[in-house]
Amino acid sequence: MPRFDLALFDLDGTLINSLPDITAAGNHAMRTVGRPEITEQQCRFYAGQGLPNFIITALGPDHQDLYDAALAAHLGYYRDHGGTLTRVFPGVDGLLDRLKEAGLKRAILSNKPHAATLGDAERLLGRHAFDAVIGHRDGYEVKPDTRSATEIIERLGVEPDRVAYVGDTAADMLTAKRSGFYAVGVTYGFRERAELEEHGADAIVDDAAGVGDAILGTDR
């Protein structure tokens, strides 16, 4: 019998490599409001904290008056062009199939805006028929707030100690630990191993196959 009933995944930096599209949308927003463009390396650290915080950080403290225009530009660009450069990480399709075959439910919880989360999940991972997909919604705090995580497990009828949460950032590890989940950190995403260790990862893996091993309790 598997140790877990639900594998709950972050999206960007965990299931999909969306960094080129996030960078392109961010730079469109910065150009629109006359601010300097940002690098892909900067986006590694800006991404994952929710789009409002991304825009606030990219603008800098002295230019928050441009927030509304920059946010609208980013949303419009991602709506029209998001996904063009995004790819599923190697091994993820096989991982999701493996978890399904083992009898686990699979779900996504992202800090990306909810509509974009649904769109990316359907376009890139639609064949996997996730049991729940939730992004950041109005009236909710971003991760590591646990409200949306709790909503998912209640909807699916899963106890916290039967959930493995997989992500690539401090926010993901904190969400897992605060929710009572098993925290699996991935090093192939946007952040470094040290960040995952510092924020309480129970397991840290280097590829999608390692995620499956950590969740299903097998060694390669």
mmCIF file of N, CA and C in Angstrom, residues 122-219:
data_model
loop_
_atom_site.group_PDB
_atom_site.id
_atom_site.type_symbol
_atom_site.label_atom_id
_atom_site.label_comp_id
_atom_site.label_asym_id
_atom_site.label_seq_id
_atom_site.Cartn_x
_atom_site.Cartn_y
_atom_site.Cartn_z
ATOM 1 N N GLU A 122 -3.812 22.599 -18.560
ATOM 2 C CA GLU A 122 -4.583 21.959 -19.625
ATOM 3 C C GLU A 122 -3.758 21.831 -20.904
ATOM 4 N N ARG A 123 -3.051 22.880 -21.257
ATOM 5 C CA ARG A 123 -2.304 22.885 -22.519
ATOM 6 C C ARG A 123 -1.115 21.927 -22.490
ATOM 7 N N LEU A 124 -0.431 21.867 -21.360
ATOM 8 C CA LEU A 124 0.819 21.108 -21.294
ATOM 9 C C LEU A 124 0.686 19.749 -20.627
ATOM 10 N N LEU A 125 -0.318 19.607 -19.753
ATOM 11 C CA LEU A 125 -0.434 18.389 -18.949
ATOM 12 C C LEU A 125 -1.856 17.835 -18.948
ATOM 13 N N GLY A 126 -2.650 18.263 -19.915
ATOM 14 C CA GLY A 126 -4.073 17.954 -19.905
ATOM 15 C C GLY A 126 -4.405 16.477 -19.899
ATOM 16 N N ARG A 127 -3.574 15.654 -20.497
ATOM 17 C CA ARG A 127 -3.895 14.224 -20.579
ATOM 18 C C ARG A 127 -3.862 13.540 -19.222
ATOM 19 N N HIS A 128 -3.293 14.213 -18.208
ATOM 20 C CA HIS A 128 -3.154 13.570 -16.905
ATOM 21 C C HIS A 128 -4.388 13.721 -16.013
ATOM 22 N N ALA A 129 -5.340 14.547 -16.400
ATOM 23 C CA ALA A 129 -6.623 14.642 -15.681
ATOM 24 C C ALA A 129 -6.413 14.770 -14.165
ATOM 25 N N PHE A 130 -5.803 15.876 -13.751
ATOM 26 C CA PHE A 130 -5.549 16.104 -12.329
ATOM 27 C C PHE A 130 -6.858 16.151 -11.546
ATOM 28 N N ASP A 131 -6.787 15.721 -10.293
ATOM 29 C CA ASP A 131 -7.968 15.705 -9.439
ATOM 30 C C ASP A 131 -8.345 17.095 -8.941
ATOM 31 N N ALA A 132 -7.388 18.012 -8.926
ATOM 32 C CA ALA A 132 -7.659 19.410 -8.569
ATOM 33 C C ALA A 132 -6.529 20.261 -9.125
ATOM 34 N N VAL A 133 -6.864 21.459 -9.599
ATOM 35 C CA VAL A 133 -5.871 22.430 -10.068
ATOM 36 C C VAL A 133 -6.290 23.793 -9.536
ATOM 37 N N ILE A 134 -5.444 24.384 -8.708
ATOM 38 C CA ILE A 134 -5.761 25.678 -8.109
ATOM 39 C C ILE A 134 -4.553 26.597 -8.222
ATOM 40 N N GLY A 135 -4.793 27.806 -8.707
ATOM 41 C CA GLY A 135 -3.788 28.861 -8.713
ATOM 42 C C GLY A 135 -4.167 29.942 -7.718
ATOM 43 N N HIS A 136 -3.458 31.065 -7.796
ATOM 44 C CA HIS A 136 -3.755 32.166 -6.879
ATOM 45 C C HIS A 136 -5.040 32.864 -7.297
ATOM 46 N N ARG A 137 -5.963 32.986 -6.356
ATOM 47 C CA ARG A 137 -7.273 33.577 -6.610
ATOM 48 C C ARG A 137 -7.471 34.826 -5.770
ATOM 49 N N ASP A 138 -8.305 35.734 -6.261
ATOM 50 C CA ASP A 138 -8.627 36.938 -5.499
ATOM 51 C C ASP A 138 -9.200 36.552 -4.140
ATOM 52 N N GLY A 139 -8.760 37.246 -3.108
ATOM 53 C CA GLY A 139 -9.253 36.981 -1.766
ATOM 54 C C GLY A 139 -8.451 35.947 -1.009
ATOM 55 N N TYR A 140 -7.449 35.353 -1.665
ATOM 56 C CA TYR A 140 -6.580 34.359 -1.039
ATOM 57 C C TYR A 140 -5.163 34.911 -0.955
ATOM 58 N N GLU A 141 -4.442 34.515 0.074
ATOM 59 C CA GLU A 141 -3.017 34.811 0.154
ATOM 60 C C GLU A 141 -2.255 33.785 -0.688
ATOM 61 N N VAL A 142 -1.066 34.166 -1.114
ATOM 62 C CA VAL A 142 -0.219 33.223 -1.840
ATOM 63 C C VAL A 142 0.457 32.272 -0.854
ATOM 64 N N LYS A 143 0.952 31.148 -1.367
ATOM 65 C CA LYS A 143 1.774 30.271 -0.556
ATOM 66 C C LYS A 143 2.971 31.064 -0.007
ATOM 67 N N PRO A 144 3.356 30.818 1.233
ATOM 68 C CA PRO A 144 3.090 29.642 2.056
ATOM 69 C C PRO A 144 1.819 29.667 2.896
ATOM 70 N N ASP A 145 0.893 30.593 2.622
ATOM 71 C CA ASP A 145 -0.418 30.470 3.254
ATOM 72 C C ASP A 145 -1.022 29.115 2.880
ATOM 73 N N THR A 146 -1.674 28.486 3.837
ATOM 74 C CA THR A 146 -2.110 27.095 3.655
ATOM 75 C C THR A 146 -3.594 26.938 3.306
ATOM 76 N N ARG A 147 -4.297 28.038 3.141
ATOM 77 C CA ARG A 147 -5.744 27.934 2.941
ATOM 78 C C ARG A 147 -6.108 27.118 1.705
ATOM 79 N N SER A 148 -5.442 27.369 0.591
ATOM 80 C CA SER A 148 -5.774 26.632 -0.632
ATOM 81 C C SER A 148 -5.349 25.172 -0.532
ATOM 82 N N ALA A 149 -4.229 24.914 0.127
ATOM 83 C CA ALA A 149 -3.802 23.522 0.325
ATOM 84 C C ALA A 149 -4.839 22.758 1.135
ATOM 85 N N THR A 150 -5.341 23.396 2.186
ATOM 86 C CA THR A 150 -6.372 22.759 3.014
ATOM 87 C C THR A 150 -7.638 22.519 2.204
ATOM 88 N N GLU A 151 -7.991 23.472 1.359
ATOM 89 C CA GLU A 151 -9.177 23.324 0.509
ATOM 90 C C GLU A 151 -9.050 22.102 -0.394
ATOM 91 N N ILE A 152 -7.871 21.896 -0.953
ATOM 92 C CA ILE A 152 -7.668 20.755 -1.852
ATOM 93 C C ILE A 152 -7.827 19.436 -1.114
ATOM 94 N N ILE A 153 -7.177 19.283 0.027
ATOM 95 C CA ILE A 153 -7.249 17.978 0.701
ATOM 96 C C ILE A 153 -8.642 17.714 1.259
ATOM 97 N N GLU A 154 -9.337 18.757 1.661
ATOM 98 C CA GLU A 154 -10.717 18.561 2.112
ATOM 99 C C GLU A 154 -11.611 18.157 0.952
ATOM 100 N N ARG A 155 -11.412 18.779 -0.199
ATOM 101 C CA ARG A 155 -12.195 18.441 -1.381
ATOM 102 C C ARG A 155 -11.970 16.990 -1.799
ATOM 103 N N LEU A 156 -10.722 16.532 -1.671
ATOM 104 C CA LEU A 156 -10.364 15.185 -2.135
ATOM 105 C C LEU A 156 -10.459 14.133 -1.032
ATOM 106 N N GLY A 157 -10.754 14.563 0.186
ATOM 107 C CA GLY A 157 -10.927 13.616 1.276
ATOM 108 C C GLY A 157 -9.653 12.918 1.699
ATOM 109 N N VAL A 158 -8.549 13.681 1.760
ATOM 110 C CA VAL A 158 -7.246 13.125 2.103
ATOM 111 C C VAL A 158 -6.745 13.755 3.399
ATOM 112 N N GLU A 159 -6.185 12.943 4.288
ATOM 113 C CA GLU A 159 -5.617 13.449 5.533
ATOM 114 C C GLU A 159 -4.239 14.061 5.269
ATOM 115 N N PRO A 160 -3.848 15.083 6.050
ATOM 116 C CA PRO A 160 -2.564 15.748 5.803
ATOM 117 C C PRO A 160 -1.355 14.816 5.786
ATOM 118 N N ASP A 161 -1.336 13.825 6.673
ATOM 119 C CA ASP A 161 -0.168 12.943 6.728
ATOM 120 C C ASP A 161 -0.124 11.930 5.589
ATOM 121 N N ARG A 162 -1.121 12.008 4.713
ATOM 122 C CA ARG A 162 -1.148 11.141 3.532
ATOM 123 C C ARG A 162 -0.884 11.932 2.249
ATOM 124 N N VAL A 163 -0.301 13.138 2.418
ATOM 125 C CA VAL A 163 -0.020 14.020 1.282
ATOM 126 C C VAL A 163 1.483 14.218 1.139
ATOM 127 N N ALA A 164 1.988 14.056 -0.073
ATOM 128 C CA ALA A 164 3.355 14.454 -0.430
ATOM 129 C C ALA A 164 3.251 15.704 -1.289
ATOM 130 N N TYR A 165 3.925 16.753 -0.839
ATOM 131 C CA TYR A 165 3.891 18.020 -1.575
ATOM 132 C C TYR A 165 5.246 18.230 -2.250
ATOM 133 N N VAL A 166 5.228 18.517 -3.540
ATOM 134 C CA VAL A 166 6.453 18.622 -4.338
ATOM 135 C C VAL A 166 6.597 20.047 -4.863
ATOM 136 N N GLY A 167 7.753 20.659 -4.615
ATOM 137 C CA GLY A 167 7.975 22.011 -5.101
ATOM 138 C C GLY A 167 9.447 22.359 -5.159
ATOM 139 N N ASP A 168 9.731 23.581 -5.629
ATOM 140 C CA ASP A 168 11.124 23.978 -5.856
ATOM 141 C C ASP A 168 11.548 25.215 -5.080
ATOM 142 N N THR A 169 10.683 25.754 -4.215
ATOM 143 C CA THR A 169 11.002 27.001 -3.519
ATOM 144 C C THR A 169 10.751 26.893 -2.024
ATOM 145 N N ALA A 170 11.251 27.898 -1.306
ATOM 146 C CA ALA A 170 10.989 27.994 0.130
ATOM 147 C C ALA A 170 9.492 28.037 0.411
ATOM 148 N N ALA A 171 8.747 28.773 -0.401
ATOM 149 C CA ALA A 171 7.298 28.867 -0.191
ATOM 150 C C ALA A 171 6.644 27.500 -0.261
ATOM 151 N N ASP A 172 7.127 26.649 -1.145
ATOM 152 C CA ASP A 172 6.571 25.296 -1.260
ATOM 153 C C ASP A 172 6.888 24.461 -0.026
ATOM 154 N N MET A 173 8.137 24.507 0.418
ATOM 155 C CA MET A 173 8.510 23.717 1.587
ATOM 156 C C MET A 173 7.754 24.191 2.832
ATOM 157 N N LEU A 174 7.602 25.496 2.976
ATOM 158 C CA LEU A 174 6.872 26.031 4.126
ATOM 159 C C LEU A 174 5.390 25.671 4.061
ATOM 160 N N THR A 175 4.819 25.703 2.871
ATOM 161 C CA THR A 175 3.420 25.292 2.715
ATOM 162 C C THR A 175 3.249 23.851 3.171
ATOM 163 N N ALA A 176 4.145 22.995 2.737
ATOM 164 C CA ALA A 176 4.074 21.583 3.112
ATOM 165 C C ALA A 176 4.189 21.400 4.621
ATOM 166 N N LYS A 177 5.206 22.014 5.221
ATOM 167 C CA LYS A 177 5.442 21.805 6.645
ATOM 168 C C LYS A 177 4.307 22.368 7.491
ATOM 169 N N ARG A 178 3.794 23.526 7.128
ATOM 170 C CA ARG A 178 2.701 24.146 7.887
ATOM 171 C C ARG A 178 1.392 23.375 7.724
ATOM 172 N N SER A 179 1.282 22.615 6.641
ATOM 173 C CA SER A 179 0.057 21.854 6.390
ATOM 174 C C SER A 179 0.125 20.434 6.931
ATOM 175 N N GLY A 180 1.294 20.018 7.401
ATOM 176 C CA GLY A 180 1.458 18.648 7.864
ATOM 177 C C GLY A 180 1.722 17.654 6.760
ATOM 178 N N PHE A 181 2.218 18.125 5.603
ATOM 179 C CA PHE A 181 2.518 17.275 4.458
ATOM 180 C C PHE A 181 3.992 16.844 4.490
ATOM 181 N N TYR A 182 4.300 15.816 3.727
ATOM 182 C CA TYR A 182 5.679 15.407 3.467
ATOM 183 C C TYR A 182 6.210 16.306 2.355
ATOM 184 N N ALA A 183 7.348 16.964 2.605
ATOM 185 C CA ALA A 183 7.858 17.980 1.690
ATOM 186 C C ALA A 183 8.976 17.418 0.820
ATOM 187 N N VAL A 184 8.755 17.402 -0.491
ATOM 188 C CA VAL A 184 9.753 16.941 -1.451
ATOM 189 C C VAL A 184 10.230 18.155 -2.254
ATOM 190 N N GLY A 185 11.508 18.474 -2.129
ATOM 191 C CA GLY A 185 12.083 19.583 -2.880
ATOM 192 C C GLY A 185 12.812 19.092 -4.119
ATOM 193 N N VAL A 186 12.685 19.833 -5.219
ATOM 194 C CA VAL A 186 13.363 19.471 -6.461
ATOM 195 C C VAL A 186 14.427 20.510 -6.794
ATOM 196 N N THR A 187 15.605 20.017 -7.180
ATOM 197 C CA THR A 187 16.724 20.918 -7.484
ATOM 198 C C THR A 187 16.768 21.339 -8.947
ATOM 199 N N TYR A 188 15.921 20.740 -9.797
ATOM 200 C CA TYR A 188 15.961 21.071 -11.224
ATOM 201 C C TYR A 188 15.102 22.289 -11.559
ATOM 202 N N GLY A 189 14.464 22.891 -10.540
ATOM 203 C CA GLY A 189 13.590 24.029 -10.775
ATOM 204 C C GLY A 189 14.316 25.360 -10.713
ATOM 205 N N PHE A 190 13.695 26.339 -10.047
ATOM 206 C CA PHE A 190 14.191 27.706 -10.108
ATOM 207 C C PHE A 190 15.148 28.075 -8.972
ATOM 208 N N ARG A 191 15.217 27.271 -7.904
ATOM 209 C CA ARG A 191 15.992 27.651 -6.729
ATOM 210 C C ARG A 191 17.073 26.623 -6.405
ATOM 211 N N GLU A 192 17.876 26.940 -5.386
ATOM 212 C CA GLU A 192 19.027 26.112 -5.047
ATOM 213 C C GLU A 192 18.688 25.108 -3.945
ATOM 214 N N ARG A 193 19.489 24.057 -3.858
ATOM 215 C CA ARG A 193 19.317 23.024 -2.838
ATOM 216 C C ARG A 193 19.333 23.626 -1.425
ATOM 217 N N ALA A 194 20.221 24.584 -1.186
ATOM 218 C CA ALA A 194 20.351 25.160 0.159
ATOM 219 C C ALA A 194 19.040 25.774 0.634
ATOM 220 N N GLU A 195 18.297 26.400 -0.265
ATOM 221 C CA GLU A 195 17.013 26.993 0.107
ATOM 222 C C GLU A 195 16.024 25.923 0.545
ATOM 223 N N LEU A 196 16.012 24.810 -0.153
ATOM 224 C CA LEU A 196 15.107 23.715 0.190
ATOM 225 C C LEU A 196 15.489 23.108 1.536
ATOM 226 N N GLU A 197 16.786 22.917 1.760
ATOM 227 C CA GLU A 197 17.246 22.371 3.034
ATOM 228 C C GLU A 197 16.881 23.301 4.192
ATOM 229 N N GLU A 198 17.119 24.587 3.995
ATOM 230 C CA GLU A 198 16.878 25.571 5.049
ATOM 231 C C GLU A 198 15.421 25.628 5.464
ATOM 232 N N HIS A 199 14.511 25.327 4.536
ATOM 233 C CA HIS A 199 13.081 25.474 4.818
ATOM 234 C C HIS A 199 12.381 24.139 5.029
ATOM 235 N N GLY A 200 13.150 23.111 5.378
ATOM 236 C CA GLY A 200 12.552 21.923 5.958
ATOM 237 C C GLY A 200 12.181 20.789 5.032
ATOM 238 N N ALA A 201 12.776 20.732 3.835
ATOM 239 C CA ALA A 201 12.453 19.621 2.937
ATOM 240 C C ALA A 201 12.741 18.281 3.612
ATOM 241 N N ASP A 202 11.787 17.360 3.486
ATOM 242 C CA ASP A 202 11.988 16.004 4.007
ATOM 243 C C ASP A 202 12.821 15.165 3.056
ATOM 244 N N ALA A 203 12.722 15.463 1.779
ATOM 245 C CA ALA A 203 13.522 14.784 0.759
ATOM 246 C C ALA A 203 13.866 15.818 -0.305
ATOM 247 N N ILE A 204 15.057 15.706 -0.879
ATOM 248 C CA ILE A 204 15.482 16.581 -1.967
ATOM 249 C C ILE A 204 15.975 15.691 -3.099
ATOM 250 N N VAL A 205 15.425 15.918 -4.292
ATOM 251 C CA VAL A 205 15.748 15.059 -5.429
ATOM 252 C C VAL A 205 16.153 15.914 -6.618
ATOM 253 N N ASP A 206 16.836 15.258 -7.561
ATOM 254 C CA ASP A 206 17.432 15.981 -8.681
ATOM 255 C C ASP A 206 16.699 15.806 -10.003
ATOM 256 N N ASP A 207 15.697 14.925 -10.048
ATOM 257 C CA ASP A 207 14.976 14.716 -11.299
ATOM 258 C C ASP A 207 13.590 14.146 -11.002
ATOM 259 N N ALA A 208 12.791 14.052 -12.054
ATOM 260 C CA ALA A 208 11.408 13.607 -11.876
ATOM 261 C C ALA A 208 11.329 12.172 -11.382
ATOM 262 N N ALA A 209 12.228 11.313 -11.847
ATOM 263 C CA ALA A 209 12.227 9.930 -11.375
ATOM 264 C C ALA A 209 12.476 9.877 -9.872
ATOM 265 N N GLY A 210 13.339 10.766 -9.380
ATOM 266 C CA GLY A 210 13.599 10.833 -7.956
ATOM 267 C C GLY A 210 12.380 11.251 -7.152
ATOM 268 N N VAL A 211 11.549 12.103 -7.740
ATOM 269 C CA VAL A 211 10.289 12.475 -7.072
ATOM 270 C C VAL A 211 9.434 11.235 -6.851
ATOM 271 N N GLY A 212 9.296 10.427 -7.893
ATOM 272 C CA GLY A 212 8.511 9.206 -7.763
ATOM 273 C C GLY A 212 9.074 8.273 -6.709
ATOM 274 N N ASP A 213 10.384 8.145 -6.663
ATOM 275 C CA ASP A 213 11.009 7.284 -5.666
ATOM 276 C C ASP A 213 10.747 7.808 -4.258
ATOM 277 N N ALA A 214 10.847 9.123 -4.066
ATOM 278 C CA ALA A 214 10.618 9.708 -2.750
ATOM 279 C C ALA A 214 9.182 9.496 -2.285
ATOM 280 N N ILE A 215 8.232 9.605 -3.198
ATOM 281 C CA ILE A 215 6.826 9.469 -2.838
ATOM 282 C C ILE A 215 6.427 8.017 -2.637
ATOM 283 N N LEU A 216 6.938 7.158 -3.496
ATOM 284 C CA LEU A 216 6.531 5.744 -3.457
ATOM 285 C C LEU A 216 7.451 4.889 -2.592
ATOM 286 N N GLY A 217 8.529 5.512 -2.086
ATOM 287 C CA GLY A 217 9.373 4.802 -1.148
ATOM 288 C C GLY A 217 10.255 3.758 -1.766
ATOM 289 N N THR A 218 10.751 4.030 -2.961
ATOM 290 C CA THR A 218 11.631 3.077 -3.637
ATOM 291 C C THR A 218 12.978 3.719 -3.900
ATOM 292 N N ASP A 219 13.986 2.920 -4.042
ATOM 293 C CA ASP A 219 15.342 3.385 -4.350
ATOM 294 C C ASP A 219 15.727 2.914 -5.742
#
